[in-house]
PDB file of C-alpha atoms in Angstrom:
ATOM      1  CA  MET E   1      18.092 -88.704  -5.796  1.00 57.00           C
ATOM      2  CA  ALA E   2      16.741 -85.379  -5.281  1.00 58.00           C
ATOM      3  CA  SER E   3      13.608 -85.030  -2.939  1.00 58.00           C
ATOM      4  CA  PRO E   4      10.546 -83.856  -4.787  1.00 58.00           C
ATOM      5  CA  LEU E   5       9.343 -80.173  -4.351  1.00 59.00           C
ATOM      6  CA  GLU E   6       6.680 -80.073  -1.734  1.00 55.00           C
ATOM      7  CA  ASP E   7       3.399 -78.978  -2.798  1.00 53.00           C
ATOM      8  CA  ASP E   8       1.931 -75.788  -1.035  1.00 52.00           C
ATOM      9  CA  GLN E   9      -1.462 -77.053  -1.699  1.00 59.00           C
ATOM     10  CA  ASP E  10      -1.140 -79.874   0.926  1.00 60.00           C
ATOM     11  CA  THR E  11      -0.287 -77.737   3.715  1.00 59.00           C
ATOM     12  CA  PRO E  12      -3.137 -75.947   5.424  1.00 63.00           C
ATOM     13  CA  THR E  13      -2.830 -72.121   5.163  1.00 60.00           C
ATOM     14  CA  PRO E  14      -3.955 -70.106   8.000  1.00 61.00           C
ATOM     15  CA  PRO E  15      -6.748 -67.768   7.666  1.00 63.00           C
ATOM     16  CA  GLN E  16      -5.799 -64.181   6.970  1.00 65.00           C
ATOM     17  CA  THR E  17      -6.667 -61.871   9.653  1.00 66.00           C
ATOM     18  CA  ARG E  18      -6.622 -58.164   9.455  1.00 65.00           C
ATOM     19  CA  GLU E  19      -4.461 -56.332  11.943  1.00 76.00           C
ATOM     20  CA  ARG E  20      -6.121 -53.967  14.120  1.00 78.00           C
ATOM     21  CA  PRO E  21      -4.959 -50.359  13.801  1.00 80.00           C
ATOM     22  CA  SER E  22      -2.945 -48.959  16.797  1.00 89.00           C
ATOM     23  CA  LEU E  23      -5.365 -47.098  19.363  1.00 90.00           C
ATOM     24  CA  LEU E  24      -3.162 -44.048  18.625  1.00 92.00           C
ATOM     25  CA  ILE E  25      -3.949 -44.078  14.943  1.00 91.00           C
ATOM     26  CA  ASP E  26      -7.635 -44.844  15.852  1.00 91.00           C
ATOM     27  CA  ILE E  27      -7.651 -41.722  18.258  1.00 93.00           C
ATOM     28  CA  ALA E  28      -5.972 -39.461  15.603  1.00 94.00           C
ATOM     29  CA  VAL E  29      -8.393 -40.385  12.843  1.00 93.00           C
ATOM     30  CA  ALA E  30     -11.310 -39.914  15.142  1.00 93.00           C
ATOM     31  CA  LEU E  31     -10.153 -36.468  16.090  1.00 95.00           C
ATOM     32  CA  LEU E  32      -9.964 -35.473  12.583  1.00 95.00           C
ATOM     33  CA  LEU E  33     -13.240 -36.944  11.624  1.00 93.00           C
ATOM     34  CA  LEU E  34     -14.729 -35.011  14.730  1.00 94.00           C
ATOM     35  CA  VAL E  35     -13.476 -31.528  13.528  1.00 96.00           C
ATOM     36  CA  ALA E  36     -14.583 -32.401  10.209  1.00 94.00           C
ATOM     37  CA  ASP E  37     -17.867 -33.568  11.259  1.00 92.00           C
ATOM     38  CA  ALA E  38     -18.455 -30.388  13.634  1.00 94.00           C
ATOM     39  CA  VAL E  39     -17.485 -28.167  10.606  1.00 94.00           C
ATOM     40  CA  ILE E  40     -20.197 -30.096   8.313  1.00 91.00           C
ATOM     41  CA  VAL E  41     -22.872 -29.910  11.148  1.00 89.00           C
ATOM     42  CA  ALA E  42     -22.185 -26.193  11.840  1.00 92.00           C
ATOM     43  CA  VAL E  43     -22.397 -25.286   8.217  1.00 91.00           C
ATOM     44  CA  ALA E  44     -25.598 -27.224   7.809  1.00 86.00           C
ATOM     45  CA  THR E  45     -27.006 -25.519  10.696  1.00 85.00           C
ATOM     46  CA  MET E  46     -26.168 -22.083   9.594  1.00 88.00           C
ATOM     47  CA  LEU E  47     -27.817 -22.978   6.109  1.00 85.00           C
ATOM     48  CA  PHE E  48     -31.005 -24.230   7.903  1.00 81.00           C
ATOM     49  CA  VAL E  49     -31.281 -20.998   9.753  1.00 82.00           C
ATOM     50  CA  MET E  50     -30.376 -18.728   6.672  1.00 84.00           C
ATOM     51  CA  VAL E  51     -32.774 -20.544   4.342  1.00 77.00           C
ATOM     52  CA  GLY E  52     -35.485 -20.971   7.114  1.00 71.00           C
ATOM     53  CA  MET E  53     -35.292 -17.152   7.949  1.00 70.00           C
ATOM     54  CA  GLY E  54     -35.368 -16.386   4.282  1.00 67.00           C
ATOM     55  CA  SER E  55     -38.240 -18.198   3.223  1.00 64.00           C
ATOM     56  CA  ALA E  56     -40.335 -17.118   6.424  1.00 61.00           C
ATOM     57  CA  GLN E  57     -43.333 -15.139   5.811  1.00 63.00           C
ATOM     58  CA  PRO E  58     -43.810 -11.661   7.325  1.00 63.00           C
ATOM     59  CA  PRO E  59     -46.256 -11.708  10.436  1.00 63.00           C
ATOM     60  CA  ARG E  60     -48.913  -9.694   8.970  1.00 65.00           C
ATOM     61  CA  SER E  61     -49.033 -11.496   5.480  1.00 59.00           C
ATOM     62  CA  SER E  62     -51.822 -13.434   4.450  1.00 56.00           C
ATOM     63  CA  ALA E  63     -51.345 -17.151   4.834  1.00 51.00           C
ATOM     64  CA  THR E  64     -51.574 -18.484   1.368  1.00 53.00           C
ATOM     65  CA  THR E  65     -50.886 -21.864   0.523  1.00 53.00           C
ATOM     66  CA  HIS E  66     -48.226 -22.205  -2.313  1.00 53.00           C
ATOM     67  CA  SER E  67     -46.756 -25.429  -3.481  1.00 53.00           C
ATOM     68  CA  ARG E  68     -43.145 -25.419  -4.185  1.00 66.00           C
ATOM     69  CA  ASP E  69     -41.432 -28.274  -6.213  1.00 79.00           C
ATOM     70  CA  VAL E  70     -38.290 -29.428  -4.590  1.00 77.00           C
ATOM     71  CA  PRO E  71     -35.638 -30.410  -7.150  1.00 82.00           C
ATOM     72  CA  VAL E  72     -34.562 -34.036  -6.812  1.00 85.00           C
ATOM     73  CA  LEU E  73     -30.896 -33.060  -6.303  1.00 85.00           C
ATOM     74  CA  ILE E  74     -31.874 -31.368  -3.082  1.00 84.00           C
ATOM     75  CA  TRP E  75     -33.401 -34.582  -1.963  1.00 87.00           C
ATOM     76  CA  LEU E  76     -30.190 -36.308  -2.891  1.00 89.00           C
ATOM     77  CA  VAL E  77     -28.174 -34.153  -0.789  1.00 86.00           C
ATOM     78  CA  VAL E  78     -30.466 -33.910   2.112  1.00 88.00           C
ATOM     79  CA  TRP E  79     -30.792 -37.805   2.566  1.00 93.00           C
ATOM     80  CA  GLY E  80     -27.384 -38.811   0.784  1.00 92.00           C
ATOM     81  CA  VAL E  81     -25.264 -37.083   3.258  1.00 90.00           C
ATOM     82  CA  PRO E  82     -26.687 -39.323   6.086  1.00 92.00           C
ATOM     83  CA  ALA E  83     -26.421 -42.364   3.948  1.00 94.00           C
ATOM     84  CA  VAL E  84     -22.775 -41.647   3.484  1.00 93.00           C
ATOM     85  CA  ALA E  85     -22.269 -40.818   7.132  1.00 92.00           C
ATOM     86  CA  VAL E  86     -23.851 -44.462   8.028  1.00 94.00           C
ATOM     87  CA  THR E  87     -21.533 -46.079   5.277  1.00 94.00           C
ATOM     88  CA  GLY E  88     -18.714 -44.268   7.104  1.00 92.00           C
ATOM     89  CA  ALA E  89     -19.543 -45.612  10.416  1.00 93.00           C
ATOM     90  CA  VAL E  90     -19.897 -49.139   8.922  1.00 94.00           C
ATOM     91  CA  VAL E  91     -16.471 -49.163   7.271  1.00 93.00           C
ATOM     92  CA  HIS E  92     -14.671 -47.851  10.332  1.00 92.00           C
ATOM     93  CA  ALA E  93     -16.262 -50.446  12.258  1.00 91.00           C
ATOM     94  CA  ARG E  94     -15.292 -53.272   9.728  1.00 92.00           C
ATOM     95  CA  LEU E  95     -11.735 -51.808   9.862  1.00 90.00           C
ATOM     96  CA  ARG E  96     -11.773 -52.280  13.814  1.00 91.00           C
ATOM     97  CA  MET E  97     -11.300 -48.783  14.757  1.00 91.00           C
ATOM     98  CA  PRO E  98     -13.886 -48.362  17.734  1.00 92.00           C
ATOM     99  CA  VAL E  99     -13.304 -44.895  18.456  1.00 93.00           C
ATOM    100  CA  SER E 100     -13.590 -43.809  14.830  1.00 93.00           C
ATOM    101  CA  ALA E 101     -16.629 -45.793  14.478  1.00 94.00           C
ATOM    102  CA  VAL E 102     -18.350 -44.238  17.520  1.00 95.00           C
ATOM    103  CA  VAL E 103     -17.691 -40.682  16.370  1.00 94.00           C
ATOM    104  CA  GLN E 104     -18.997 -41.462  12.704  1.00 94.00           C
ATOM    105  CA  SER E 105     -22.065 -43.052  14.182  1.00 95.00           C
ATOM    106  CA  LEU E 106     -22.611 -39.952  16.483  1.00 95.00           C
ATOM    107  CA  PHE E 107     -22.358 -37.874  13.134  1.00 94.00           C
ATOM    108  CA  ALA E 108     -24.539 -40.174  11.282  1.00 95.00           C
ATOM    109  CA  LEU E 109     -27.263 -39.877  13.899  1.00 96.00           C
ATOM    110  CA  THR E 110     -26.776 -35.760  13.987  1.00 94.00           C
ATOM    111  CA  CYS E 111     -27.008 -35.968  10.088  1.00 93.00           C
ATOM    112  CA  ALA E 112     -30.337 -37.971  10.250  1.00 94.00           C
ATOM    113  CA  PHE E 113     -31.839 -35.619  12.693  1.00 94.00           C
ATOM    114  CA  LEU E 114     -30.955 -32.511  10.467  1.00 91.00           C
ATOM    115  CA  ALA E 115     -32.170 -34.232   7.387  1.00 92.00           C
ATOM    116  CA  VAL E 116     -35.407 -34.580   9.148  1.00 93.00           C
ATOM    117  CA  ILE E 117     -35.405 -30.951   9.954  1.00 89.00           C
ATOM    118  CA  TRP E 118     -34.511 -29.831   6.357  1.00 87.00           C
ATOM    119  CA  THR E 119     -37.303 -32.293   5.059  1.00 89.00           C
ATOM    120  CA  ARG E 120     -39.945 -30.609   7.237  1.00 89.00           C
ATOM    121  CA  MET E 121     -38.502 -27.166   6.140  1.00 84.00           C
ATOM    122  CA  LEU E 122     -38.674 -27.900   2.492  1.00 83.00           C
ATOM    123  CA  LEU E 123     -42.159 -29.773   2.662  1.00 85.00           C
ATOM    124  CA  SER E 124     -43.633 -26.705   4.573  1.00 78.00           C
TER     125      SER E 124
END
């Protein structure tokens, strides 16, 4: 008689663990993200300076209060970028890429700082 086929359900299955990416890949991804993040921060800072200088009143003009409605899309961009940056940092941490996670966390902090500055500028 032939032996019955063994059922796979009876044998315990080891939990699947994610393999950690190599440190070299982590550093390469972190360097690419660092360059991209630096470009984004530089462009945002230049936009801040250009828009701030463009909306500044001449020194001898009368200080009249004027209310400007800021479109919702601008608020979504100003506060959406830090939210996406935080999400990126969490994703890299979950992927067990510590160097990339640190780079993305610093970028998220920088984006939050710039968002506060943009908010102050838009509300003034």
